[in-house]
Coordinates of N, CA and C and ligand atoms in Angstrom, one line a residue:
M1 N -0.2 -18.7 -19.4 CA -0.2 -17.4 -18.7 C 0.3 -17.3 -17.4
K2 N 1.6 -17.1 -17.4 CA 1.9 -16.9 -15.7 C 1.6 -15.7 -15.1
K3 N 1.6 -15.7 -13.6 CA 0.9 -14.6 -12.8 C 2.6 -14.0 -11.8
V4 N 2.7 -12.7 -12.8 CA 3.6 -12.2 -11.9 C 3.8 -11.2 -11.4
L5 N 3.9 -11.4 -9.9 CA 4.0 -10.2 -9.2 C 5.3 -9.6 -8.6
I6 N 5.4 -7.9 -8.9 CA 6.3 -7.4 -8.5 C 5.9 -6.3 -7.4
L7 N 7.1 -6.7 -6.4 CA 6.8 -6.0 -5.4 C 8.2 -5.0 -5.2
N8 N 7.6 -3.6 -5.4 CA 8.7 -2.4 -5.4 C 8.1 -1.9 -3.9
G9 N 9.9 -2.1 -3.6 CA 10.2 -1.1 -2.1 C 10.3 -0.2 -1.9
S10 N 10.2 0.7 -3.4 CA 11.2 1.8 -2.8 C 10.0 3.5 -3.2
P11 N 10.4 4.4 -2.4 CA 9.2 5.1 -2.1 C 9.5 6.3 -3.3
R12 N 10.1 6.5 -4.1 CA 10.8 6.9 -5.1 C 9.8 6.5 -6.6
K13 N 8.6 7.7 -6.8 CA 7.8 7.1 -7.8 C 8.2 6.8 -9.2
K14 N 9.3 7.7 -9.6 CA 10.4 8.0 -10.6 C 11.5 7.8 -10.1
G15 N 11.7 6.7 -8.7 CA 13.5 6.5 -8.9 C 14.0 5.2 -9.9
N16 N 15.4 4.9 -9.4 CA 15.6 3.4 -9.9 C 15.1 2.5 -9.9
T17 N 14.4 2.0 -9.1 CA 13.7 0.8 -8.7 C 12.6 0.8 -10.2
A18 N 12.0 1.8 -9.8 CA 10.8 2.4 -10.7 C 10.9 1.9 -12.0
V19 N 12.1 2.6 -12.8 CA 12.9 2.1 -14.1 C 12.7 0.6 -14.0
L20 N 13.9 0.6 -13.4 CA 14.0 -1.8 -13.6 C 12.4 -2.3 -13.7
V21 N 11.4 -1.8 -12.6 CA 10.2 -2.8 -12.6 C 9.3 -2.6 -14.0
E22 N 9.5 -0.9 -14.1 CA 8.9 -1.1 -15.9 C 9.4 -1.5 -17.0
K23 N 10.6 -1.4 -16.7 CA 11.4 -2.0 -18.0 C 10.8 -3.9 -17.7
L24 N 10.9 -4.5 -16.6 CA 10.9 -5.7 -16.7 C 9.4 -6.1 -16.9
S25 N 8.3 -5.7 -16.3 CA 7.1 -5.6 -16.4 C 6.4 -5.4 -18.1
K26 N 7.4 -4.3 -18.7 CA 6.4 -3.9 -20.4 C 7.2 -5.4 -20.7
I27 N 8.6 -5.7 -20.8 CA 8.7 -7.0 -21.7 C 7.9 -8.0 -21.0
L28 N 7.5 -8.3 -19.8 CA 6.8 -9.6 -19.4 C 5.3 -9.7 -20.3
E29 N 4.9 -7.7 -19.9 CA 3.6 -7.6 -20.8 C 3.2 -8.6 -22.2
E30 N 4.1 -7.8 -23.0 CA 4.5 -7.7 -24.5 C 4.5 -9.7 -24.2
S31 N 5.2 -10.5 -23.9 CA 5.0 -12.0 -23.9 C 3.9 -12.3 -23.1
N32 N 2.6 -11.7 -23.2 CA 1.5 -11.8 -22.1 C 1.4 -12.7 -20.8
N33 N 2.3 -11.9 -20.2 CA 1.7 -12.9 -18.4 C 1.5 -12.0 -18.1
D34 N 0.3 -12.1 -17.1 CA -0.1 -11.5 -16.2 C 0.9 -10.9 -15.2
V35 N 0.6 -9.5 -15.2 CA 2.1 -8.4 -14.2 C 1.0 -8.1 -13.6
E36 N 1.3 -7.6 -12.0 CA 0.8 -7.3 -11.5 C 2.0 -6.5 -10.5
I37 N 1.3 -5.0 -10.0 CA 2.9 -4.6 -9.7 C 2.3 -3.8 -8.0
F38 N 2.8 -4.4 -7.2 CA 2.4 -3.3 -5.4 C 3.4 -2.4 -5.3
K39 N 3.0 -1.3 -5.6 CA 3.9 0.0 -4.5 C 3.7 0.1 -3.2
L40 N 4.7 -0.7 -3.0 CA 4.8 -0.6 -1.1 C 4.2 0.4 -0.2
N41 N 5.0 1.1 -0.9 CA 4.9 2.3 0.0 C 4.0 3.0 -0.1
D42 N 3.1 3.1 -0.8 CA 1.8 3.6 -0.9 C 0.2 2.5 0.1
L43 N 0.7 1.8 0.6 CA 0.3 0.8 1.0 C 0.4 0.9 2.5
N44 N -0.7 1.1 3.5 CA -0.3 0.6 4.7 C -0.5 -0.5 5.7
I45 N 1.1 -1.1 5.0 CA 1.0 -2.5 5.6 C 1.9 -1.9 7.2
K46 N 0.8 -2.7 7.8 CA 1.4 -2.5 9.4 C 2.4 -3.9 9.8
P47 N 3.3 -3.4 10.7 CA 4.3 -4.4 11.0 C 3.7 -5.5 12.0
C48 N 4.2 -6.8 11.4 CA 3.5 -8.1 12.0 C 3.9 -8.2 14.0
Q49 N 2.9 -8.5 14.2 CA 3.2 -8.0 15.8 C 3.5 -9.8 16.0
G50 N 3.5 -11.0 15.5 CA 4.7 -12.1 16.6 C 3.5 -12.7 17.0
C51 N 1.9 -12.4 16.5 CA 0.8 -13.3 17.8 C 0.7 -14.4 17.5
F52 N 0.9 -15.0 16.0 CA 0.7 -16.4 15.6 C -0.7 -17.0 15.4
W53 N -1.5 -15.5 15.3 CA -3.0 -16.3 15.6 C -3.0 -16.6 14.0
C54 N -2.1 -16.5 13.7 CA -2.1 -17.2 11.8 C -1.7 -18.2 11.6
Y55 N -1.3 -19.0 13.0 CA -1.1 -20.4 12.9 C -2.3 -21.4 13.2
K56 N -3.0 -20.5 14.3 CA -4.4 -21.4 14.2 C -5.4 -21.9 13.6
D57 N -5.0 -22.5 13.3 CA -6.1 -23.8 11.9 C -6.0 -22.5 10.6
F58 N -5.3 -21.8 10.5 CA -4.3 -21.5 9.6 C -5.2 -20.5 8.3
P59 N -5.8 -19.5 9.2 CA -6.8 -19.0 7.8 C -6.4 -18.5 7.0
L60 N -4.9 -18.4 6.7 CA -4.7 -17.6 5.1 C -5.1 -15.9 5.5
K61 N -4.9 -15.5 6.8 CA -5.2 -14.4 7.0 C -4.6 -13.4 8.2
C62 N -4.5 -12.4 8.5 CA -4.1 -11.8 9.3 C -4.9 -11.3 10.7
V63 N -4.6 -11.5 11.7 CA -5.4 -10.9 12.6 C -5.5 -9.2 12.7
Q64 N -4.9 -8.4 12.1 CA -5.0 -7.2 12.2 C -5.4 -7.1 11.0
D65 N -6.6 -6.3 10.7 CA -7.1 -6.3 9.6 C -7.0 -5.1 8.9
D66 N -5.9 -4.8 7.9 CA -5.4 -4.0 7.2 C -5.2 -4.2 5.9
V67 N -4.2 -4.1 5.4 CA -4.5 -3.9 3.8 C -3.9 -5.3 3.1
M68 N -3.3 -5.8 4.1 CA -2.6 -7.3 3.8 C -3.5 -8.6 3.5
N69 N -5.1 -7.9 3.8 CA -5.5 -9.0 3.9 C -6.7 -9.2 2.7
T70 N -6.5 -8.3 2.4 CA -7.1 -7.6 0.8 C -6.0 -8.2 -0.5
L71 N -5.0 -8.0 0.1 CA -3.3 -8.8 -1.2 C -3.2 -10.1 -1.0
Y72 N -3.5 -11.0 0.4 CA -3.0 -12.2 0.5 C -3.8 -13.2 -0.9
P73 N -5.3 -13.0 -1.1 CA -5.3 -13.6 -2.4 C -4.8 -13.3 -3.6
T74 N -4.3 -12.1 -3.8 CA -3.4 -12.2 -4.7 C -2.3 -13.1 -5.0
I75 N -2.0 -12.6 -3.7 CA -0.3 -13.0 -3.5 C -0.6 -14.7 -4.3
L76 N -1.7 -15.1 -3.4 CA -1.8 -16.9 -3.4 C -2.0 -17.3 -4.7
E77 N -2.4 -16.5 -5.6 CA -2.9 -17.1 -7.3 C -1.2 -16.5 -8.0
T78 N -0.1 -16.0 -7.0 CA 1.0 -15.5 -8.4 C 1.6 -17.0 -8.2
D79 N 2.4 -16.9 -9.5 CA 3.0 -18.1 -10.0 C 4.7 -17.4 -9.3
I80 N 4.9 -16.1 -10.0 CA 6.4 -15.8 -9.8 C 6.2 -14.2 -9.0
F81 N 7.1 -14.1 -7.8 CA 7.7 -13.2 -7.7 C 8.9 -12.2 -7.4
V82 N 8.6 -11.2 -8.0 CA 9.9 -10.4 -8.2 C 10.2 -9.7 -6.7
F83 N 10.8 -9.0 -6.6 CA 11.3 -8.6 -5.4 C 12.0 -7.1 -5.7
A84 N 12.0 -6.2 -5.6 CA 12.6 -5.1 -6.1 C 12.8 -4.1 -5.2
S85 N 13.5 -3.7 -5.0 CA 14.4 -2.7 -3.6 C 15.3 -1.9 -4.4
P86 N 15.6 -0.6 -3.2 CA 16.5 0.1 -3.0 C 17.4 -0.4 -2.2
V87 N 18.6 -0.7 -2.4 CA 19.4 -1.1 -0.9 C 19.6 0.3 0.0
Y88 N 18.8 0.0 1.7 CA 18.7 0.9 2.4 C 19.9 0.3 3.7
W89 N 20.8 1.4 4.1 CA 21.3 0.7 5.0 C 22.2 -0.7 5.2
Y90 N 22.3 -1.3 3.9 CA 23.3 -2.3 3.5 C 22.1 -3.9 3.9
N91 N 20.5 -3.1 3.1 CA 19.6 -4.5 3.2 C 18.4 -3.9 2.0
Y92 N 17.8 -4.4 2.0 CA 16.3 -4.3 1.2 C 15.6 -3.3 1.8
S93 N 14.8 -2.5 1.5 CA 14.4 -1.3 2.2 C 13.2 -2.1 3.2
G94 N 12.6 -1.0 3.9 CA 11.9 -1.1 5.2 C 10.5 -1.8 4.5
Q95 N 10.0 -1.0 3.8 CA 8.5 -1.7 2.9 C 8.7 -2.8 2.9
L96 N 10.0 -3.4 2.0 CA 9.6 -4.8 1.6 C 9.6 -5.4 2.8
K97 N 10.4 -5.3 3.4 CA 10.4 -6.0 5.2 C 9.3 -6.4 5.3
L98 N 8.6 -5.1 6.0 CA 7.1 -5.0 6.3 C 6.2 -6.1 5.4
F99 N 6.3 -5.7 4.0 CA 5.5 -7.2 3.2 C 5.8 -8.8 3.4
I100 N 7.0 -8.8 3.6 CA 7.9 -10.2 3.8 C 7.3 -10.7 5.1
D101 N 7.6 -9.9 5.9 CA 7.3 -10.2 7.7 C 5.7 -10.8 7.3
R102 N 4.7 -10.2 6.6 CA 3.8 -10.6 6.8 C 3.0 -11.8 6.2
L103 N 4.1 -12.0 5.5 CA 4.1 -13.7 4.8 C 3.5 -14.8 5.4
V104 N 4.0 -14.2 6.7 CA 4.2 -15.8 7.8 C 2.8 -15.8 8.0
A105 N 1.7 -14.7 7.8 CA 0.4 -15.3 7.9 C -0.3 -16.4 6.9
L106 N 0.6 -17.0 5.5 CA 0.1 -17.4 4.9 C 0.6 -19.2 4.8
H107 N 1.1 -19.1 5.8 CA 1.7 -20.5 6.5 C 0.4 -21.4 6.3
V108 N 0.3 -23.1 6.2 CA -0.7 -24.2 5.8 C 0.1 -25.3 6.5
K109 N -0.7 -25.8 6.9 CA -0.4 -27.1 8.3 C 1.1 -27.9 6.9
G110 N 1.8 -27.7 8.4 CA 3.0 -28.4 7.2 C 3.8 -27.6 6.3
G111 N 4.0 -26.2 6.2 CA 4.3 -26.2 5.2 C 4.0 -24.4 5.3
H112 N 3.8 -23.9 3.9 CA 4.0 -22.6 3.7 C 3.3 -22.5 1.9
A113 N 1.9 -22.0 2.3 CA 1.7 -21.2 0.7 C 2.5 -20.8 -0.4
L114 N 3.4 -20.6 -0.1 CA 4.2 -20.1 -1.3 C 5.6 -21.4 -1.6
D115 N 4.9 -22.5 -0.9 CA 6.1 -23.7 -1.1 C 6.2 -23.8 -2.5
G116 N 7.3 -23.8 -2.8 CA 7.7 -24.3 -4.3 C 7.3 -23.2 -5.5
K117 N 7.4 -21.7 -4.9 CA 7.2 -20.8 -6.1 C 8.2 -20.7 -6.7
K118 N 7.8 -20.0 -7.4 CA 9.3 -19.0 -8.4 C 9.9 -17.6 -7.6
F119 N 11.1 -17.3 -7.9 CA 11.4 -16.0 -7.0 C 12.4 -15.6 -8.0
A120 N 12.5 -13.8 -8.0 CA 13.9 -12.8 -8.8 C 13.8 -12.2 -8.0
S121 N 15.1 -11.3 -8.3 CA 14.8 -10.1 -7.3 C 15.5 -9.2 -8.4
M122 N 15.6 -7.6 -8.1 CA 16.1 -6.6 -8.4 C 16.7 -5.7 -7.4
F123 N 18.1 -5.4 -7.4 CA 18.4 -4.6 -6.4 C 19.0 -3.2 -7.1
V124 N 19.0 -2.2 -6.2 CA 19.7 -0.5 -6.8 C 20.4 0.1 -5.5
Y125 N 21.9 0.7 -5.6 CA 22.3 0.9 -4.6 C 23.2 2.3 -5.0
G126 N 23.2 3.1 -4.4 CA 24.2 4.5 -4.5 C 25.6 3.7 -4.9
N127 N 26.4 3.6 -3.8 CA 27.9 2.9 -3.7 C 28.3 2.1 -5.1
S128 N 29.4 2.7 -5.7 CA 29.5 2.4 -6.8 C 30.4 1.2 -6.9
S129 N 30.5 0.4 -5.9 CA 31.5 -1.0 -5.6 C 29.9 -1.9 -4.8
V130 N 30.0 -3.5 -5.3 CA 29.1 -4.3 -4.7 C 29.6 -4.3 -3.2
E131 N 30.9 -4.8 -3.1 CA 31.1 -4.8 -1.6 C 30.5 -3.4 -0.5
G132 N 30.9 -2.5 -1.5 CA 30.8 -1.2 -0.1 C 29.1 -1.0 -0.1
S133 N 28.1 -1.6 -1.3 CA 27.0 -0.7 -1.2 C 25.5 -1.8 -0.4
G134 N 26.9 -2.9 0.1 CA 25.4 -4.2 0.8 C 24.7 -4.7 0.7
V135 N 24.7 -5.0 -0.4 CA 23.3 -5.7 -1.2 C 23.7 -7.0 -1.3
Q136 N 24.9 -7.3 -0.7 CA 25.1 -8.7 -0.4 C 24.1 -9.0 0.7
N137 N 23.9 -8.1 1.3 CA 22.8 -8.9 2.9 C 21.3 -9.1 2.3
A138 N 21.2 -7.9 1.3 CA 19.8 -8.3 0.7 C 19.5 -9.6 0.1
I139 N 20.8 -9.9 -0.9 CA 21.2 -11.5 -1.6 C 20.7 -12.6 -0.6
N140 N 21.8 -11.9 0.4 CA 21.4 -13.4 1.3 C 20.2 -13.7 1.7
S141 N 19.7 -12.9 2.1 CA 18.5 -12.7 3.3 C 17.4 -13.2 1.9
I142 N 17.3 -12.9 0.8 CA 16.4 -13.4 0.0 C 16.4 -14.8 -0.5
K143 N 18.0 -15.0 -0.8 CA 18.0 -16.9 -0.5 C 17.6 -17.4 0.6
Y144 N 17.9 -17.0 1.5 CA 17.5 -17.6 2.6 C 16.2 -17.8 2.9
L145 N 15.1 -16.7 2.1 CA 13.8 -16.7 2.0 C 13.4 -17.9 0.9
I146 N 14.0 -17.9 -0.2 CA 13.5 -18.5 -1.4 C 14.2 -20.2 -0.7
H147 N 15.0 -20.5 0.2 CA 15.5 -21.7 0.6 C 14.3 -22.1 1.9
Y148 N 13.7 -21.4 2.1 CA 12.6 -21.9 3.4 C 11.3 -22.0 2.4
F149 N 11.0 -21.6 1.2 CA 9.9 -21.6 0.4 C 10.0 -23.0 -0.3
K150 N 11.3 -23.6 -0.6 CA 11.6 -24.3 -1.5 C 11.5 -24.1 -2.6
G151 N 11.7 -22.9 -2.7 CA 11.5 -22.7 -3.7 C 12.5 -22.0 -5.6
E152 N 12.1 -21.7 -6.5 CA 13.4 -21.4 -7.2 C 13.6 -20.3 -7.3
N153 N 15.3 -19.9 -7.7 CA 15.5 -18.8 -7.9 C 15.8 -18.6 -9.0
L154 N 14.8 -17.7 -10.0 CA 15.2 -17.0 -11.6 C 16.4 -16.5 -11.7
G155 N 16.8 -16.0 -10.7 CA 17.9 -14.7 -10.6 C 18.3 -13.8 -9.7
I156 N 18.6 -12.7 -9.5 CA 19.0 -11.6 -8.7 C 19.8 -10.3 -9.4
V157 N 19.7 -9.4 -10.3 CA 20.1 -8.6 -10.7 C 20.2 -7.5 -9.9
H158 N 21.4 -6.9 -9.8 CA 21.6 -5.5 -9.0 C 22.8 -4.8 -9.9
G159 N 22.7 -3.6 -9.6 CA 23.9 -2.3 -9.9 C 23.4 -1.2 -9.2
T160 N 24.6 -0.2 -9.4 CA 24.8 1.0 -9.4 C 23.8 1.9 -9.9
A161 N 23.1 2.8 -9.1 CA 22.3 4.0 -9.4 C 21.6 4.8 -8.4
E162 N 22.6 6.1 -8.3 CA 22.0 6.2 -6.8 C 21.2 7.6 -7.2
N163 N 21.0 8.1 -8.0 CA 20.1 9.4 -7.9 C 19.5 8.5 -9.3
I164 N 18.1 9.9 -9.2 CA 16.8 9.5 -10.1 C 17.2 9.8 -12.0
G165 N 17.1 8.8 -12.3 CA 17.6 8.7 -13.9 C 18.8 8.0 -13.7
D166 N 19.8 7.7 -13.0 CA 21.0 6.9 -13.0 C 20.4 5.5 -13.5
A167 N 19.4 4.8 -13.2 CA 19.1 3.4 -13.5 C 18.9 3.4 -14.9
A168 N 18.9 4.3 -15.6 CA 18.2 4.4 -17.1 C 19.1 4.1 -18.1
K169 N 20.2 4.8 -17.0 CA 21.5 5.0 -18.1 C 22.9 4.0 -17.5
N170 N 22.6 3.0 -16.8 CA 23.2 2.2 -16.4 C 23.0 0.6 -17.6
V171 N 23.9 0.5 -18.5 CA 23.2 -0.1 -19.9 C 23.4 -1.3 -19.5
Q172 N 24.7 -1.9 -18.6 CA 24.7 -3.4 -18.0 C 23.9 -3.2 -17.3
L173 N 23.2 -2.6 -16.3 CA 22.0 -3.3 -15.6 C 20.5 -3.3 -16.3
L174 N 20.4 -2.6 -16.8 CA 19.5 -2.8 -18.2 C 19.4 -4.0 -18.8
A175 N 20.5 -4.3 -19.1 CA 21.1 -5.6 -20.0 C 20.3 -7.0 -19.3
D176 N 20.7 -6.7 -17.8 CA 20.6 -7.8 -16.7 C 19.3 -7.9 -16.5
V177 N 18.4 -6.9 -16.9 CA 17.0 -7.1 -16.8 C 16.4 -7.6 -17.6
R178 N 16.6 -7.2 -18.9 CA 15.9 -8.1 -19.5 C 16.5 -9.6 -20.3
E179 N 18.0 -10.2 -19.6 CA 17.8 -10.9 -19.0 C 17.2 -12.0 -18.2
L180 N 16.7 -10.6 -17.3 CA 16.3 -11.6 -16.3 C 14.6 -12.1 -16.2
A181 N 14.0 -10.9 -17.7 CA 13.3 -11.3 -18.1 C 12.8 -12.3 -18.7
E182 N 13.8 -12.9 -19.8 CA 13.6 -13.9 -20.4 C 13.3 -15.3 -19.6
K183 N 14.6 -15.1 -18.4 CA 14.4 -15.9 -17.6 C 12.9 -16.5 -16.8
I184 N 12.2 -15.6 -16.8 CA 10.9 -15.5 -15.9 C 9.9 -15.5 -17.2
K185 N 9.6 -15.3 -18.4 CA 9.3 -15.6 -19.6 C 9.1 -17.3 -19.7
T186 N 10.3 -17.7 -19.7 CA 10.0 -19.3 -20.1 C 9.8 -20.4 -18.9
Ligands
FMN1 C1 17.5 5.9 3.8 C2 18.8 5.6 2.6 C3 19.8 4.8 3.4 C4 20.4 3.9 1.8 N1 21.5 3.3 2.4 C5 22.3 2.8 1.0 C6 23.2 1.7 1.7 O1 23.9 1.1 2.3 N2 24.4 1.5 0.3 C7 24.1 2.0 -1.4 O2 25.1 1.4 -1.7 N3 23.2 2.9 -1.4 C8 22.4 3.8 -0.6 N4 21.3 4.4 -0.1 C9 21.3 4.8 -1.6 C10 20.0 4.4 -2.4 O3 20.6 3.0 -2.5 C11 20.2 4.6 -4.1 O4 20.1 6.4 -4.1 C12 19.0 4.1 -5.0 O5 19.1 4.3 -5.9 C13 17.4 4.2 -4.1 O6 16.8 3.8 -5.3 P1 15.4 4.5 -5.7 O7 15.9 5.5 -6.4 O8 14.8 2.9 -6.4 O9 14.4 5.0 -4.7 C14 20.4 4.6 0.9 C15 19.3 5.7 0.3 C16 18.9 6.1 1.5 C17 17.3 7.2 1.3

């Protein structure tokens, strides 16, 4: 059984990202994966302070004793990470960025605890074109991250969905999420 952690970076509880997250998690749970979802907007994740306290003896926690210190054990147990976010100003949301920045605390001597893990991503945006949306910046950023972790990219799906309810009507996007689920399952 694989442990899948989905990071939802949208503040809209019934928004388009949530639709994709629910669809993906349902398929994965039906095939007996252990799925956990972090609704990042509900968590009071403080910004990384860049102090590198976490580099001294690599305690796998942060000097800021906030919610992240309670999340690190789950993160460390995860096999596959799924980044899910709306595009905000031509990149993924600030909620997701805060979380990713705090992964700095999981460095170990000579590497990072997430080295070699698997990753997937799902992005939605309001613009009707890929070029206009700026999603490519989010994609590039995640690809750099996966490369840093010497990880495996299982796939990045994205599509247009502006208003609440739009993702549920985007047939291609939903099909892409189903296809991504197949890659995560196997
Ligand atoms: C602050 C903000 C910035 C946005 N920036 C972009 C953008 O750069 N490109 C784009 O195509 N859509 C942009 N959008 C539209 C959202 O990506 C779109 O509404 C999406 O469906 C929101 O996803 P959600 O329902 O999961 O929250 C922006 C929306 C907000 C609120």
